[in-house]
Amino acid sequence: MLELGCGNGNNLLPFAEFGWDVTGLDISGEALADARHNFDGIGSFIECDLAADFPVPQDEAFDAIILPNIIYYLPRQSFLRVLRECRRRMRPDGCFF
Ligand SMILES: C[S@@+](CC[C@H](N)C(=O)[O-])C[C@H]1O[C@@H](n2cnc3c(N)ncnc32)[C@H](O)[C@@H]1O
């Protein structure tokens, strides 16, 4: 599962506890430090500004991509680019929320 704007990882944690591989992107180094602490070495947490960057390799494919409570932080053009980046990384039967 990939979460955009994952904050401290609270949305990803239940999935990680069920054994999913999780990746979180966020602009806040402090929130990501909390996430890394909470996940105790599990998961991948990457600092980035989604308005300008999407640092996930294009050949990585996700079963689920979520972006709860983040889209209003992104300018429209950046948001549209983020949607395209997500589509490239979704498994065909993946879930987008
Ligand atoms: C309201 S919180 C939501 C956190 C989490 N998704 C949730 O639902 O609990 C918004 C998150 O988006 C992050 N954020 C805001 N602007 C961002 C940007 N341009 N790029 C990446 N993350 C951003 C914030 O640092 C924050 O962690």
Tab-separated table of N, CA and C and ligand atoms in Angstrom:
chain	number	residue	atom	x	y	z
A	1	MET	N	0.845	-1.188	0.000
A	1	MET	CA	0.000	0.000	0.000
A	1	MET	C	0.883	1.241	0.000
A	2	LEU	N	0.473	2.201	-0.781
A	2	LEU	CA	1.165	3.493	-0.816
A	2	LEU	C	0.221	4.564	-0.286
A	3	GLU	N	0.687	5.357	0.668
A	3	GLU	CA	-0.103	6.506	1.113
A	3	GLU	C	0.639	7.797	0.797
A	4	LEU	N	-0.071	8.712	0.179
A	4	LEU	CA	0.468	10.037	-0.107
A	4	LEU	C	0.050	10.972	1.026
A	5	GLY	N	1.016	11.633	1.629
A	5	GLY	CA	0.714	12.465	2.794
A	5	GLY	C	0.392	11.600	3.994
A	6	CYS	N	1.306	10.698	4.305
A	6	CYS	CA	1.023	9.652	5.311
A	6	CYS	C	1.118	10.150	6.745
A	7	GLY	N	1.679	11.347	6.949
A	7	GLY	CA	1.858	11.828	8.316
A	7	GLY	C	2.620	10.815	9.159
A	8	ASN	N	2.100	10.525	10.346
A	8	ASN	CA	2.806	9.595	11.244
A	8	ASN	C	2.512	8.133	10.915
A	9	GLY	N	1.771	7.896	9.832
A	9	GLY	CA	1.552	6.521	9.369
A	9	GLY	C	0.339	5.840	9.972
A	10	ASN	N	-0.528	6.610	10.621
A	10	ASN	CA	-1.655	5.987	11.341
A	10	ASN	C	-2.572	5.189	10.413
A	11	ASN	N	-2.707	5.619	9.154
A	11	ASN	CA	-3.573	4.870	8.238
A	11	ASN	C	-2.908	3.586	7.743
A	12	LEU	N	-1.591	3.611	7.658
A	12	LEU	CA	-0.863	2.455	7.134
A	12	LEU	C	-0.654	1.370	8.186
A	13	LEU	N	-0.651	1.782	9.441
A	13	LEU	CA	-0.259	0.844	10.504
A	13	LEU	C	-1.121	-0.426	10.550
A	14	PRO	N	-2.464	-0.327	10.464
A	14	PRO	CA	-3.252	-1.571	10.510
A	14	PRO	C	-2.906	-2.518	9.362
A	15	PHE	N	-2.603	-1.965	8.197
A	15	PHE	CA	-2.253	-2.819	7.055
A	15	PHE	C	-0.895	-3.482	7.295
A	16	ALA	N	0.056	-2.709	7.817
A	16	ALA	CA	1.371	-3.277	8.122
A	16	ALA	C	1.228	-4.400	9.149
A	17	GLU	N	0.327	-4.203	10.098
A	17	GLU	CA	0.134	-5.231	11.132
A	17	GLU	C	-0.462	-6.512	10.543
A	18	PHE	N	-1.146	-6.368	9.386
A	18	PHE	CA	-1.666	-7.554	8.697
A	18	PHE	C	-0.685	-8.074	7.646
A	19	GLY	N	0.534	-7.530	7.655
A	19	GLY	CA	1.585	-8.082	6.817
A	19	GLY	C	1.768	-7.425	5.465
A	20	TRP	N	1.039	-6.339	5.213
A	20	TRP	CA	1.221	-5.647	3.932
A	20	TRP	C	2.571	-4.906	3.936
A	21	ASP	N	3.157	-4.774	2.749
A	21	ASP	CA	4.286	-3.860	2.569
A	21	ASP	C	3.712	-2.460	2.416
A	22	VAL	N	4.237	-1.527	3.164
A	22	VAL	CA	3.669	-0.179	3.112
A	22	VAL	C	4.754	0.847	2.809
A	23	THR	N	4.334	1.860	2.043
A	23	THR	CA	5.202	2.987	1.718
A	23	THR	C	4.424	4.262	1.983
A	24	GLY	N	5.070	5.209	2.635
A	24	GLY	CA	4.425	6.491	2.899
A	24	GLY	C	5.290	7.641	2.418
A	25	LEU	N	4.633	8.625	1.813
A	25	LEU	CA	5.317	9.850	1.374
A	25	LEU	C	4.748	11.013	2.166
A	26	ASP	N	5.614	11.905	2.577
A	26	ASP	CA	5.135	13.099	3.276
A	26	ASP	C	6.198	14.185	3.198
A	27	ILE	N	5.723	15.423	3.293
A	27	ILE	CA	6.642	16.559	3.244
A	27	ILE	C	7.278	16.820	4.610
A	28	SER	N	6.676	16.288	5.647
A	28	SER	CA	7.116	16.600	7.004
A	28	SER	C	8.117	15.566	7.518
A	29	GLY	N	9.364	16.007	7.664
A	29	GLY	CA	10.385	15.121	8.212
A	29	GLY	C	10.047	14.687	9.627
A	30	GLU	N	9.403	15.593	10.374
A	30	GLU	CA	9.057	15.274	11.765
A	30	GLU	C	8.002	14.167	11.816
A	31	ALA	N	6.969	14.291	10.955
A	31	ALA	CA	5.925	13.257	10.920
A	31	ALA	C	6.517	11.916	10.483
A	32	LEU	N	7.424	11.962	9.521
A	32	LEU	CA	8.033	10.714	9.040
A	32	LEU	C	8.914	10.076	10.109
A	33	ALA	N	9.570	10.911	10.908
A	33	ALA	CA	10.365	10.365	12.020
A	33	ALA	C	9.438	9.649	13.001
A	34	ASP	N	8.259	10.232	13.247
A	34	ASP	CA	7.273	9.564	14.111
A	34	ASP	C	6.832	8.235	13.486
A	35	ALA	N	6.597	8.260	12.169
A	35	ALA	CA	6.166	7.030	11.483
A	35	ALA	C	7.239	5.946	11.618
A	36	ARG	N	8.478	6.329	11.366
A	36	ARG	CA	9.559	5.319	11.449
A	36	ARG	C	9.644	4.758	12.867
A	37	HIS	N	9.434	5.623	13.834
A	37	HIS	CA	9.440	5.152	15.232
A	37	HIS	C	8.273	4.187	15.457
A	38	ASN	N	7.075	4.592	14.998
A	38	ASN	CA	5.880	3.773	15.227
A	38	ASN	C	5.977	2.412	14.537
A	39	PHE	N	6.626	2.376	13.374
A	39	PHE	CA	6.677	1.132	12.589
A	39	PHE	C	7.894	0.276	12.937
A	40	ASP	N	8.799	0.838	13.717
A	40	ASP	CA	9.928	0.064	14.245
A	40	ASP	C	10.656	-0.716	13.146
A	41	GLY	N	10.999	-0.024	12.069
A	41	GLY	CA	11.811	-0.660	11.027
A	41	GLY	C	11.036	-1.253	9.874
A	42	ILE	N	9.721	-1.365	10.038
A	42	ILE	CA	8.890	-1.895	8.941
A	42	ILE	C	8.476	-0.719	8.058
A	43	GLY	N	8.308	-0.968	6.779
A	43	GLY	CA	7.789	0.064	5.885
A	43	GLY	C	8.880	0.972	5.364
A	44	SER	N	8.473	1.771	4.369
A	44	SER	CA	9.385	2.707	3.740
A	44	SER	C	8.751	4.089	3.797
A	45	PHE	N	9.465	5.044	4.360
A	45	PHE	CA	8.898	6.388	4.534
A	45	PHE	C	9.834	7.403	3.882
A	46	ILE	N	9.286	8.150	2.952
A	46	ILE	CA	10.099	8.993	2.079
A	46	ILE	C	9.631	10.441	2.180
A	47	GLU	N	10.579	11.328	2.436
A	47	GLU	CA	10.242	12.753	2.529
A	47	GLU	C	10.223	13.375	1.133
A	48	CYS	N	9.128	14.034	0.807
A	48	CYS	CA	9.055	14.700	-0.494
A	48	CYS	C	7.919	15.705	-0.486
A	49	ASP	N	8.013	16.657	-1.410
A	49	ASP	CA	6.932	17.604	-1.655
A	49	ASP	C	6.166	17.109	-2.878
A	50	LEU	N	4.975	16.585	-2.647
A	50	LEU	CA	4.199	16.005	-3.756
A	50	LEU	C	3.778	17.053	-4.774
A	51	ALA	N	3.872	18.310	-4.422
A	51	ALA	CA	3.576	19.357	-5.395
A	51	ALA	C	4.652	19.414	-6.468
A	52	ALA	N	5.815	18.810	-6.184
A	52	ALA	CA	6.931	18.916	-7.122
A	52	ALA	C	7.567	17.583	-7.465
A	53	ASP	N	7.294	16.563	-6.682
A	53	ASP	CA	8.071	15.333	-6.805
A	53	ASP	C	7.192	14.121	-6.501
A	54	PHE	N	7.611	12.969	-7.033
A	54	PHE	CA	6.905	11.713	-6.748
A	54	PHE	C	7.956	10.604	-6.741
A	55	PRO	N	8.704	10.503	-5.646
A	55	PRO	CA	9.901	9.659	-5.649
A	55	PRO	C	9.623	8.169	-5.411
A	56	VAL	N	8.780	7.615	-6.250
A	56	VAL	CA	8.510	6.174	-6.213
A	56	VAL	C	8.811	5.635	-7.612
A	57	PRO	N	9.675	4.639	-7.738
A	57	PRO	CA	10.009	4.132	-9.074
A	57	PRO	C	8.763	3.741	-9.863
A	58	GLN	N	8.811	4.017	-11.170
A	58	GLN	CA	7.624	3.746	-12.005
A	58	GLN	C	7.324	2.262	-12.111
A	59	ASP	N	8.327	1.422	-11.868
A	59	ASP	CA	8.054	-0.017	-11.997
A	59	ASP	C	7.568	-0.635	-10.687
A	60	GLU	N	7.368	0.185	-9.668
A	60	GLU	CA	6.756	-0.337	-8.442
A	60	GLU	C	5.248	-0.337	-8.623
A	61	ALA	N	4.599	-1.450	-8.289
A	61	ALA	CA	3.149	-1.552	-8.476
A	61	ALA	C	2.488	-1.808	-7.122
A	62	PHE	N	1.395	-1.106	-6.890
A	62	PHE	CA	0.730	-1.174	-5.587
A	62	PHE	C	-0.668	-1.775	-5.717
A	63	ASP	N	-1.044	-2.543	-4.703
A	63	ASP	CA	-2.414	-3.065	-4.626
A	63	ASP	C	-3.379	-1.978	-4.197
A	64	ALA	N	-2.863	-1.021	-3.456
A	64	ALA	CA	-3.730	0.068	-2.984
A	64	ALA	C	-2.905	1.347	-2.867
A	65	ILE	N	-3.534	2.439	-3.298
A	65	ILE	CA	-2.943	3.772	-3.118
A	65	ILE	C	-4.010	4.636	-2.461
A	66	ILE	N	-3.625	5.265	-1.365
A	66	ILE	CA	-4.599	6.106	-0.663
A	66	ILE	C	-4.027	7.511	-0.493
A	67	LEU	N	-4.918	8.494	-0.517
A	67	LEU	CA	-4.484	9.871	-0.284
A	67	LEU	C	-5.519	10.621	0.558
A	68	PRO	N	-5.754	10.129	1.769
A	68	PRO	CA	-6.762	10.766	2.613
A	68	PRO	C	-6.253	12.075	3.220
A	69	ASN	N	-7.074	13.086	3.135
A	69	ASN	CA	-6.796	14.367	3.799
A	69	ASN	C	-5.516	15.034	3.320
A	70	ILE	N	-5.257	14.966	2.025
A	70	ILE	CA	-4.034	15.561	1.480
A	70	ILE	C	-4.309	16.411	0.251
A	71	ILE	N	-5.371	16.103	-0.501
A	71	ILE	CA	-5.465	16.722	-1.834
A	71	ILE	C	-5.611	18.239	-1.750
A	72	TYR	N	-6.192	18.728	-0.661
A	72	TYR	CA	-6.366	20.189	-0.578
A	72	TYR	C	-5.060	20.920	-0.308
A	73	TYR	N	-3.979	20.192	-0.097
A	73	TYR	CA	-2.672	20.841	0.045
A	73	TYR	C	-1.994	21.053	-1.304
A	74	LEU	N	-2.527	20.403	-2.343
A	74	LEU	CA	-1.832	20.415	-3.629
A	74	LEU	C	-2.512	21.338	-4.627
A	75	PRO	N	-1.736	22.178	-5.308
A	75	PRO	CA	-2.306	22.969	-6.397
A	75	PRO	C	-2.892	22.045	-7.470
A	76	ARG	N	-3.897	22.541	-8.181
A	76	ARG	CA	-4.630	21.694	-9.131
A	76	ARG	C	-3.713	20.955	-10.111
A	77	GLN	N	-2.763	21.664	-10.729
A	77	GLN	CA	-1.910	21.020	-11.733
A	77	GLN	C	-1.053	19.926	-11.093
A	78	SER	N	-0.585	20.190	-9.888
A	78	SER	CA	0.205	19.173	-9.183
A	78	SER	C	-0.659	17.967	-8.848
A	79	PHE	N	-1.889	18.234	-8.446
A	79	PHE	CA	-2.785	17.137	-8.107
A	79	PHE	C	-3.052	16.255	-9.327
A	80	LEU	N	-3.259	16.886	-10.474
A	80	LEU	CA	-3.497	16.111	-11.700
A	80	LEU	C	-2.263	15.267	-12.051
A	81	ARG	N	-1.084	15.846	-11.860
A	81	ARG	CA	0.140	15.088	-12.118
A	81	ARG	C	0.249	13.916	-11.135
A	82	VAL	N	-0.091	14.159	-9.875
A	82	VAL	CA	-0.057	13.088	-8.869
A	82	VAL	C	-0.997	11.950	-9.277
A	83	LEU	N	-2.176	12.288	-9.772
A	83	LEU	CA	-3.113	11.245	-10.212
A	83	LEU	C	-2.513	10.402	-11.341
A	84	ARG	N	-1.830	11.070	-12.263
A	84	ARG	CA	-1.202	10.323	-13.364
A	84	ARG	C	-0.096	9.418	-12.829
A	85	GLU	N	0.683	9.949	-11.886
A	85	GLU	CA	1.760	9.136	-11.294
A	85	GLU	C	1.170	7.914	-10.577
A	86	CYS	N	0.044	8.120	-9.909
A	86	CYS	CA	-0.611	7.000	-9.220
A	86	CYS	C	-1.062	5.948	-10.226
A	87	ARG	N	-1.680	6.396	-11.307
A	87	ARG	CA	-2.202	5.441	-12.295
A	87	ARG	C	-1.082	4.555	-12.830
A	88	ARG	N	0.102	5.127	-13.043
A	88	ARG	CA	1.229	4.340	-13.557
A	88	ARG	C	1.652	3.247	-12.582
A	89	ARG	N	1.344	3.444	-11.301
A	89	ARG	CA	1.860	2.529	-10.272
A	89	ARG	C	0.775	1.643	-9.658
A	90	MET	N	-0.425	1.676	-10.221
A	90	MET	CA	-1.524	0.853	-9.707
A	90	MET	C	-1.523	-0.506	-10.384
A	91	ARG	N	-1.700	-1.555	-9.587
A	91	ARG	CA	-1.970	-2.865	-10.192
A	91	ARG	C	-3.336	-2.777	-10.870
A	92	PRO	N	-3.557	-3.572	-11.927
A	92	PRO	CA	-4.810	-3.480	-12.676
A	92	PRO	C	-6.049	-3.627	-11.794
A	93	ASP	N	-5.971	-4.489	-10.793
A	93	ASP	CA	-7.132	-4.667	-9.915
A	93	ASP	C	-6.948	-3.926	-8.590
A	94	GLY	N	-6.079	-2.917	-8.612
A	94	GLY	CA	-5.769	-2.197	-7.376
A	94	GLY	C	-6.909	-1.294	-6.920
A	95	CYS	N	-6.764	-0.856	-5.694
A	95	CYS	CA	-7.782	-0.003	-5.074
A	95	CYS	C	-7.199	1.394	-4.893
A	96	PHE	N	-7.977	2.400	-5.256
A	96	PHE	CA	-7.534	3.797	-5.132
A	96	PHE	C	-8.542	4.530	-4.267
A	97	PHE	N	-8.056	5.134	-3.189
A	97	PHE	CA	-8.973	5.805	-2.259
A	97	PHE	C	-8.415	7.151	-1.855
B	1	LIG	C1	-4.184	16.364	7.418
B	1	LIG	S1	-2.677	15.436	7.383
B	1	LIG	C2	-3.299	13.816	6.912
B	1	LIG	C3	-2.393	12.707	7.358
B	1	LIG	C4	-2.916	11.298	7.017
B	1	LIG	N1	-3.060	11.125	5.581
B	1	LIG	C5	-4.232	11.048	7.693
B	1	LIG	O1	-5.259	10.954	6.995
B	1	LIG	O2	-4.254	10.925	8.920
B	1	LIG	C6	-1.951	16.000	5.851
B	1	LIG	C7	-0.556	15.442	5.606
B	1	LIG	O3	-0.136	15.853	4.317
B	1	LIG	C8	1.204	16.265	4.388
B	1	LIG	N2	1.466	17.191	3.273
B	1	LIG	C9	0.973	18.432	3.111
B	1	LIG	N3	1.412	18.978	1.973
B	1	LIG	C10	2.212	18.038	1.391
B	1	LIG	C11	2.982	18.013	0.199
B	1	LIG	N4	3.034	19.065	-0.636
B	1	LIG	N5	3.694	16.897	-0.083
B	1	LIG	C12	3.673	15.826	0.754
B	1	LIG	N6	2.952	15.795	1.898
B	1	LIG	C13	2.249	16.889	2.225
B	1	LIG	C14	1.332	16.899	5.760
B	1	LIG	O4	2.688	16.951	6.203
B	1	LIG	C15	0.473	15.980	6.602
B	1	LIG	O5	1.187	14.912	7.172
